Each structure stands twice: as C-alpha cells, then as structure tokens.
Amino acid sequence: MDTTQELMEAQDLPYNVFAKACPSRVTLEHVTGRWGGLTMSALYEGSLRFNELRRRVDGVSEKMLSQTLHALERDGLVRRDAQPTNPPRVDYELTPLGRGVAERLLSLIHFVEGRMDDVLEARRNYDETRGAL
Amino acid sequence: MDTTQELMEAQDLPYNVFAKACPSRVTLEHVTGRWGGLTMSALYEGSLRFNELRRRVDGVSEKMLSQTLHALERDGLVRRDAQPTNPPRVDYELTPLGRGVAERLLSLIHFVEGRMDDVLEARRNYDETRGAL
DNA sequence: CGGTATCCTATATGATACTG
DNA sequence: CAGTATCATATAGGATACCG
C-alpha cells in the first residue's frame, strides 16, 4: 500500500480524473466498470481463453465479455493472442501495464470482500433506523 | 501495496466477488461505480458539504450525487452529519472503513493517471493497426 | 443550502441466433 | 471455440421543477 503522503499529494500530472473531460476518466471506467475489474482480476493469475474467462466471471454474457476485452486491449491493458488453429484458440493475458492495474484492483477487491460483514451490518443498521422513522 | 503473495492467495472467506450472487459484488459496484469512486476519493482529504462535493466531482448531477451518497452511507463507508441550522449544513466524511476503501481507490486512480500517456499511445497504435485492415 | 420528485433519454446489458 | 449481429429491455443518468 502507498503511504498517506503519496496518496494525498497532488501529482502535478496532466491528467486529473476529477475533471469531466480528462481521458483518464474513460480508462478508469474501463477498469472499474461492471465487468472490466472482474475480467482483469481473473487474468491476474494467468492467461485464460475466452470461454474460461466467461466461466470465471460468473454472469457475464458473451457480448459484454467481448466488448470489455476489446476496450481493455485497446487501452493496452490486455493482450489478445489468437492461434490460427482449428478450432481456434485465443488466449488473453495482462500486459505489464495491465498487471499494475490488476494488482491495485485486487487490493481493493480483497479489502471489500474481507469487510463485507461490517458492510452488511451497517446496512441492517441503516435500514432499521430508517424503517423506524 | 500488498505483496503478490497476498494478492494471489485465496482468502477462504465466505465472500467471493466472482460469484454472481455474492453481496460483495454489489458493494464493489458502489465503490467502483461511475460516481462512487470519485466521491470517496474526493472525501479522502477531509469532509465536504454536498455542494462542495458536487463541484469537486466535475459533471455529477444532484440526483446522482445524492443517490451515490445514500448507497455509500448505507454500506457504512460514508457518514452524513447534518446540522439543524438554517440554512442547513450537511457534512459528509469517510468512516474508518470508507478510508480503507478510499486508500485503495486512490492507489488505482493515481496509477491510471500516471500511465495515461502509455494508454493513449496504445490506443493510437490499436486504432491505426485496425484502420489499415 | 441540501436535497426530493418527476419525466425523459441514452446507454448498458441480456437473450437469441448466426458465422468462420 | 470464439466470437458477431440483431433485437429487446432494464437501468443509469440528466434536466427541470419544487420543497423544508
């Protein structure tokens, strides 16, 4: 984990996700979108074929997985390796850049998974308090 | 940043975001949604009032900010502090749990902002290659 | 100021069928 | 297997008006 200092410091970079028109916002949406984050996380452990990925990311449709992979590939986060065999074999793997993103996504995901009991308790508390009003 | 070992290890927790029905997926969507991540990141530096937040998160509508804050409050990630003054003053701040999430979100955001030049180059390369076909 | 309610539209997503 | 194409729908999101 980065230090608080690193997290707080303005970076003086040309990109600022808080600005509506900043291209970083689009990429952030690709990696944090409904399927983007899960897809990249699934690929963290190694390359996977299209249908392996589909089974791993429970609930994703062919269409959405295809769309998600295209966006990630275009952003240079995922590499597509198609073998011209029959039947075809296509492997997807993270690029070095993609691994950097995936590490941070996994850190977030594991943190959330590990705190779900607290989250669910907060929800019960919230609903209860509201329902009583 | 966590170690690779921590990132890869199965956690043997009851929550697994890869499972379609896991409640962790909903919370992950709250914190990685279009406005959830930016909202929590904005609050990392300190509490903000509703309209301060709205200006900080460029492009968010009143409706979506309100909706986002309710979801985050319900999950126990944000605390709402309303003073019964006139005019009203409402401050939003991260809970300790929310800070844990925000730190990891900021790590991801800063990483993406810092690599946007690589991403944009990858896109140009991708579009060029495809356009030539 | 800090919202909520309503209406309307855009986009995301899903289901199904089809192809190399 | 690894997708694409098409159609239908759900949901996200925005604009506006209004309220305590």
Tab-separated table of C-alpha atoms (C1' of nucleotides) in Angstrom:
chain	number	residue	atom	x	y	z
A	1	MET	CA	0.000	0.000	0.000
A	2	ASP	CA	1.187	3.516	-0.763
A	3	THR	CA	1.794	5.928	2.068
A	4	THR	CA	-0.778	8.514	3.021
A	5	GLN	CA	1.660	11.109	1.828
A	6	GLU	CA	1.752	9.616	-1.633
A	7	LEU	CA	-1.998	9.274	-1.717
A	8	MET	CA	-2.675	12.860	-0.773
A	9	GLU	CA	-0.031	14.660	-2.767
A	10	ALA	CA	-1.094	16.421	-5.875
A	11	GLN	CA	0.867	14.771	-8.599
A	12	ASP	CA	1.096	17.714	-10.992
A	13	LEU	CA	0.372	15.410	-13.855
A	14	PRO	CA	-1.521	16.499	-16.945
A	15	TYR	CA	-4.265	14.033	-16.108
A	16	ASN	CA	-6.869	14.545	-13.410
A	17	VAL	CA	-9.732	12.128	-13.124
A	18	PHE	CA	-11.842	14.701	-11.302
A	19	ALA	CA	-12.048	16.761	-14.464
A	20	LYS	CA	-15.005	15.791	-16.601
A	21	ALA	CA	-13.127	15.842	-19.878
A	22	CYS	CA	-9.968	14.058	-18.713
A	23	PRO	CA	-9.263	10.911	-20.747
A	24	SER	CA	-8.160	9.154	-17.571
A	25	ARG	CA	-11.786	9.041	-16.539
A	26	VAL	CA	-12.657	6.864	-19.519
A	27	THR	CA	-9.863	4.428	-18.784
A	28	LEU	CA	-10.780	4.350	-15.117
A	29	GLU	CA	-14.294	3.429	-16.183
A	30	HIS	CA	-12.941	0.628	-18.330
A	31	VAL	CA	-11.052	-0.882	-15.421
A	32	THR	CA	-13.701	-0.256	-12.779
A	33	GLY	CA	-16.704	-0.998	-14.938
A	34	ARG	CA	-19.089	-3.788	-14.090
A	35	TRP	CA	-17.043	-6.400	-15.971
A	36	GLY	CA	-13.665	-4.723	-16.510
A	37	GLY	CA	-12.441	-5.103	-12.961
A	38	LEU	CA	-13.512	-8.714	-12.650
A	39	THR	CA	-12.026	-9.575	-16.018
A	40	MET	CA	-8.643	-8.083	-15.217
A	41	SER	CA	-8.622	-9.676	-11.784
A	42	ALA	CA	-9.401	-13.063	-13.270
A	43	LEU	CA	-6.464	-12.669	-15.634
A	44	TYR	CA	-4.076	-11.813	-12.813
A	45	GLU	CA	-3.358	-15.444	-12.095
A	46	GLY	CA	-2.506	-16.217	-15.703
A	47	SER	CA	-3.785	-16.168	-19.236
A	48	LEU	CA	-7.238	-17.541	-19.968
A	49	ARG	CA	-9.211	-18.424	-23.062
A	50	PHE	CA	-12.427	-16.667	-23.927
A	51	ASN	CA	-14.776	-19.272	-22.525
A	52	GLU	CA	-12.606	-19.944	-19.494
A	53	LEU	CA	-12.854	-16.283	-18.701
A	54	ARG	CA	-16.576	-16.384	-19.223
A	55	ARG	CA	-16.992	-19.166	-16.709
A	56	ARG	CA	-14.706	-17.445	-14.258
A	57	VAL	CA	-16.548	-14.146	-14.377
A	58	ASP	CA	-19.884	-15.532	-13.341
A	59	GLY	CA	-22.810	-13.846	-15.081
A	60	VAL	CA	-21.047	-12.082	-17.931
A	61	SER	CA	-22.609	-12.526	-21.361
A	62	GLU	CA	-20.599	-13.264	-24.477
A	63	LYS	CA	-21.372	-9.839	-25.763
A	64	MET	CA	-20.254	-7.959	-22.687
A	65	LEU	CA	-17.101	-10.011	-22.250
A	66	SER	CA	-16.177	-9.403	-25.859
A	67	GLN	CA	-16.850	-5.697	-25.553
A	68	THR	CA	-14.946	-5.457	-22.271
A	69	LEU	CA	-11.929	-7.291	-23.674
A	70	HIS	CA	-11.817	-5.043	-26.724
A	71	ALA	CA	-11.790	-1.909	-24.585
A	72	LEU	CA	-9.054	-3.299	-22.323
A	73	GLU	CA	-7.000	-4.428	-25.270
A	74	ARG	CA	-7.305	-1.031	-26.909
A	75	ASP	CA	-6.121	0.661	-23.710
A	76	GLY	CA	-3.057	-1.575	-23.698
A	77	LEU	CA	-4.061	-3.443	-20.541
A	78	VAL	CA	-4.803	-6.837	-22.060
A	79	ARG	CA	-3.105	-8.681	-24.864
A	80	ARG	CA	-5.002	-10.959	-27.224
A	81	ASP	CA	-3.138	-13.936	-28.594
A	82	ALA	CA	-5.021	-15.757	-31.344
A	83	GLN	CA	-3.694	-19.031	-32.710
A	84	PRO	CA	-4.803	-19.741	-36.276
A	85	THR	CA	-5.738	-23.325	-35.477
A	86	ASN	CA	-8.967	-25.173	-35.968
A	87	PRO	CA	-10.834	-24.961	-33.711
A	88	PRO	CA	-9.454	-21.524	-32.892
A	89	ARG	CA	-7.646	-20.872	-29.639
A	90	VAL	CA	-7.460	-17.365	-28.264
A	91	ASP	CA	-5.640	-16.544	-25.068
A	92	TYR	CA	-5.983	-13.321	-23.162
A	93	GLU	CA	-3.337	-12.091	-20.777
A	94	LEU	CA	-2.490	-8.929	-18.902
A	95	THR	CA	0.208	-6.654	-20.258
A	96	PRO	CA	2.768	-5.337	-17.747
A	97	LEU	CA	0.676	-2.180	-17.554
A	98	GLY	CA	-2.421	-4.265	-17.009
A	99	ARG	CA	-0.739	-6.111	-14.171
A	100	GLY	CA	-0.107	-2.844	-12.397
A	101	VAL	CA	-3.779	-2.020	-12.653
A	102	ALA	CA	-4.886	-5.510	-11.666
A	103	GLU	CA	-2.735	-5.521	-8.531
A	104	ARG	CA	-4.483	-2.403	-7.322
A	105	LEU	CA	-7.897	-3.724	-8.271
A	106	LEU	CA	-7.251	-6.926	-6.354
A	107	SER	CA	-6.137	-4.993	-3.326
A	108	LEU	CA	-9.476	-3.163	-3.405
A	109	ILE	CA	-11.496	-6.294	-4.069
A	110	HIS	CA	-9.877	-8.294	-1.305
A	111	PHE	CA	-10.356	-5.440	1.108
A	112	VAL	CA	-14.057	-5.237	0.297
A	113	GLU	CA	-14.520	-8.998	0.475
A	114	GLY	CA	-12.790	-9.040	3.822
A	115	ARG	CA	-15.051	-6.346	5.255
A	116	MET	CA	-18.407	-7.498	3.968
A	117	ASP	CA	-19.614	-8.485	7.421
A	118	ASP	CA	-19.142	-4.897	8.523
A	119	VAL	CA	-20.886	-3.634	5.417
A	120	LEU	CA	-23.853	-5.915	5.878
A	121	GLU	CA	-24.153	-4.920	9.498
A	122	ALA	CA	-24.066	-1.247	8.524
A	123	ARG	CA	-26.866	-1.889	6.062
A	124	ARG	CA	-29.059	-3.634	8.584
A	125	ASN	CA	-28.479	-0.772	10.972
A	126	TYR	CA	-29.290	1.815	8.330
A	127	ASP	CA	-32.470	0.096	7.165
A	128	GLU	CA	-33.645	-0.462	10.693
A	129	THR	CA	-33.118	3.141	11.690
A	130	ARG	CA	-34.854	4.387	8.582
A	131	GLY	CA	-37.725	1.936	8.804
A	132	ALA	CA	-38.479	3.101	12.335
A	133	LEU	CA	-38.989	6.690	11.255
B	1	MET	CA	0.807	-2.024	-1.948
B	2	ASP	CA	0.150	-5.551	-0.839
B	3	THR	CA	2.606	-8.277	-1.750
B	4	THR	CA	1.988	-10.532	-4.721
B	5	GLN	CA	1.592	-13.353	-2.274
B	6	GLU	CA	-1.275	-11.595	-0.517
B	7	LEU	CA	-2.874	-10.712	-3.822
B	8	MET	CA	-2.861	-14.214	-5.182
B	9	GLU	CA	-3.756	-16.195	-2.100
B	10	ALA	CA	-7.251	-17.492	-1.851
B	11	GLN	CA	-8.638	-15.961	1.265
B	12	ASP	CA	-11.121	-18.661	2.220
B	13	LEU	CA	-13.634	-16.033	3.085
B	14	PRO	CA	-17.357	-16.523	2.679
B	15	TYR	CA	-17.428	-13.730	0.123
B	16	ASN	CA	-16.254	-14.088	-3.447
B	17	VAL	CA	-16.849	-11.282	-5.871
B	18	PHE	CA	-16.558	-13.649	-8.832
B	19	ALA	CA	-19.790	-15.339	-7.804
B	20	LYS	CA	-22.812	-13.704	-9.373
B	21	ALA	CA	-24.916	-13.708	-6.222
B	22	CYS	CA	-22.229	-12.591	-3.776
B	23	PRO	CA	-23.215	-9.407	-1.918
B	24	SER	CA	-19.634	-8.181	-2.198
B	25	ARG	CA	-20.270	-7.583	-5.865
B	26	VAL	CA	-22.935	-5.012	-5.075
B	27	THR	CA	-20.684	-3.134	-2.683
B	28	LEU	CA	-17.819	-3.285	-5.142
B	29	GLU	CA	-20.129	-1.705	-7.695
B	30	HIS	CA	-20.999	1.050	-5.250
B	31	VAL	CA	-17.351	1.931	-4.722
B	32	THR	CA	-16.245	1.495	-8.328
B	33	GLY	CA	-19.343	2.905	-9.955
B	34	ARG	CA	-19.163	5.951	-12.168
B	35	TRP	CA	-19.552	8.372	-9.236
B	36	GLY	CA	-18.851	6.239	-6.174
B	37	GLY	CA	-15.099	6.066	-6.641
B	38	LEU	CA	-14.702	9.743	-7.376
B	39	THR	CA	-16.920	10.687	-4.444
B	40	MET	CA	-14.983	8.602	-1.962
B	41	SER	CA	-11.670	9.820	-3.327
B	42	ALA	CA	-12.794	13.416	-3.002
B	43	LEU	CA	-13.688	12.805	0.630
B	44	TYR	CA	-10.298	11.293	1.384
B	45	GLU	CA	-8.768	14.683	2.057
B	46	GLY	CA	-11.464	15.625	4.531
B	47	SER	CA	-15.175	16.153	4.983
B	48	LEU	CA	-17.079	18.123	2.386
B	49	ARG	CA	-20.538	19.612	2.132
B	50	PHE	CA	-22.973	18.494	-0.528
B	51	ASN	CA	-22.340	21.294	-2.978
B	52	GLU	CA	-18.607	21.310	-2.352
B	53	LEU	CA	-18.588	17.680	-3.302
B	54	ARG	CA	-20.659	18.413	-6.353
B	55	ARG	CA	-18.155	20.959	-7.572
B	56	ARG	CA	-15.260	18.664	-6.819
B	57	VAL	CA	-16.698	15.730	-8.724
B	58	ASP	CA	-16.990	17.512	-12.027
B	59	GLY	CA	-20.057	16.511	-14.008
B	60	VAL	CA	-22.113	14.777	-11.354
B	61	SER	CA	-25.766	15.790	-11.153
B	62	GLU	CA	-27.564	16.490	-7.873
B	63	LYS	CA	-29.577	13.366	-8.342
B	64	MET	CA	-26.648	11.035	-8.898
B	65	LEU	CA	-24.576	12.533	-6.096
B	66	SER	CA	-27.481	12.138	-3.721
B	67	GLN	CA	-28.084	8.566	-4.822
B	68	THR	CA	-24.381	7.721	-4.625
B	69	LEU	CA	-24.034	9.162	-1.135
B	70	HIS	CA	-27.051	7.243	0.120
B	71	ALA	CA	-25.636	3.954	-1.148
B	72	LEU	CA	-22.228	4.661	0.398
B	73	GLU	CA	-23.798	5.737	3.680
B	74	ARG	CA	-25.907	2.605	3.801
B	75	ASP	CA	-22.832	0.446	3.238
B	76	GLY	CA	-21.144	2.153	6.167
B	77	LEU	CA	-18.473	3.835	4.051
B	78	VAL	CA	-19.586	7.446	4.408
B	79	ARG	CA	-21.052	9.252	7.369
B	80	ARG	CA	-23.602	12.022	6.963
B	81	ASP	CA	-23.552	14.776	9.552
B	82	ALA	CA	-26.499	17.151	9.310
B	83	GLN	CA	-26.611	20.258	11.438
B	84	PRO	CA	-30.132	21.513	12.136
B	85	THR	CA	-29.224	25.104	11.345
B	86	ASN	CA	-30.790	27.480	8.898
B	87	PRO	CA	-29.647	27.376	6.209
B	88	PRO	CA	-28.862	23.666	6.678
B	89	ARG	CA	-25.311	22.426	6.740
B	90	VAL	CA	-24.560	18.818	5.927
B	91	ASP	CA	-21.074	17.395	6.021
B	92	TYR	CA	-20.042	14.092	4.515
B	93	GLU	CA	-16.983	12.234	5.673
B	94	LEU	CA	-15.457	8.814	5.257
B	95	THR	CA	-15.849	6.285	8.033
B	96	PRO	CA	-12.728	4.322	9.033
B	97	LEU	CA	-13.978	1.542	6.779
B	98	GLY	CA	-14.502	4.049	3.989
B	99	ARG	CA	-10.951	5.299	4.394
B	100	GLY	CA	-9.650	1.809	3.825
B	101	VAL	CA	-11.586	1.621	0.592
B	102	ALA	CA	-10.616	5.125	-0.476
B	103	GLU	CA	-6.909	4.486	0.020
B	104	ARG	CA	-7.095	1.573	-2.381
B	105	LEU	CA	-9.197	3.510	-4.856
B	106	LEU	CA	-6.704	6.369	-4.816
B	107	SER	CA	-3.850	3.997	-5.400
B	108	LEU	CA	-5.655	2.733	-8.507
B	109	ILE	CA	-6.636	6.202	-9.688
B	110	HIS	CA	-3.146	7.622	-9.291
B	111	PHE	CA	-1.675	4.664	-11.098
B	112	VAL	CA	-4.038	5.147	-14.028
B	113	GLU	CA	-3.464	8.900	-14.152
B	114	GLY	CA	0.265	8.306	-14.112
B	115	ARG	CA	0.140	5.886	-17.047
B	116	MET	CA	-2.285	7.673	-19.321
B	117	ASP	CA	0.411	8.501	-21.843
B	118	ASP	CA	1.030	4.784	-22.272
B	119	VAL	CA	-2.702	4.126	-22.540
B	120	LEU	CA	-3.210	6.815	-25.172
B	121	GLU	CA	-0.278	5.509	-27.150
B	122	ALA	CA	-1.699	2.006	-27.010
B	123	ARG	CA	-4.995	3.310	-28.318
B	124	ARG	CA	-3.410	5.132	-31.225
B	125	ASN	CA	-1.498	2.007	-32.059
B	126	TYR	CA	-4.617	-0.146	-31.867
B	127	ASP	CA	-6.738	2.175	-33.987
B	128	GLU	CA	-4.012	2.577	-36.574
B	129	THR	CA	-3.478	-1.145	-36.946
B	130	ARG	CA	-7.183	-1.786	-37.206
B	131	GLY	CA	-7.827	1.088	-39.600
B	132	ALA	CA	-5.244	-0.260	-42.007
B	133	LEU	CA	-7.035	-3.571	-42.392
C	1	DC	C1'	-28.287	25.022	1.293
C	2	DG	C1'	-29.427	20.427	0.552
C	3	DG	C1'	-31.922	17.963	-1.174
C	4	DT	C1'	-36.562	15.115	-3.462
C	5	DA	C1'	-39.933	14.127	-7.279
C	6	DT	C1'	-40.902	13.644	-11.928
C	7	DC	C1'	-40.225	12.966	-16.560
C	8	DC	C1'	-37.457	11.745	-20.352
C	9	DT	C1'	-33.473	9.883	-22.911
C	10	DA	C1'	-29.119	7.459	-23.509
C	11	DT	C1'	-26.559	3.737	-22.639
C	12	DA	C1'	-25.597	-0.691	-20.787
C	13	DT	C1'	-26.861	-5.149	-20.680
C	14	DG	C1'	-29.167	-9.507	-21.823
C	15	DA	C1'	-31.191	-13.158	-24.982
C	16	DT	C1'	-31.034	-15.251	-29.096
C	17	DA	C1'	-29.479	-16.520	-33.476
C	18	DC	C1'	-25.829	-16.969	-36.542
C	19	DT	C1'	-20.766	-17.497	-38.576
C	20	DG	C1'	-15.699	-18.673	-39.641
D	1	DC	C1'	-14.157	-22.340	-29.896
D	2	DA	C1'	-14.566	-17.637	-30.302
D	3	DG	C1'	-16.824	-14.670	-31.400
D	4	DT	C1'	-20.502	-11.010	-34.238
D	5	DA	C1'	-25.222	-9.225	-35.280
D	6	DT	C1'	-29.653	-8.035	-34.016
D	7	DC	C1'	-33.345	-7.042	-31.190
D	8	DA	C1'	-35.483	-6.003	-26.852
D	9	DT	C1'	-35.316	-4.105	-22.178
D	10	DA	C1'	-33.595	-2.525	-17.856
D	11	DT	C1'	-31.243	0.705	-15.682
D	12	DA	C1'	-28.349	4.735	-15.372
D	13	DG	C1'	-28.313	9.222	-15.946
D	14	DG	C1'	-29.698	14.168	-16.962
D	15	DA	C1'	-32.957	18.313	-16.896
D	16	DT	C1'	-36.176	20.628	-14.601
D	17	DA	C1'	-39.163	21.997	-11.063
D	18	DC	C1'	-40.161	22.154	-6.495
D	19	DC	C1'	-39.675	21.952	-1.071
D	20	DG	C1'	-38.089	22.329	4.031
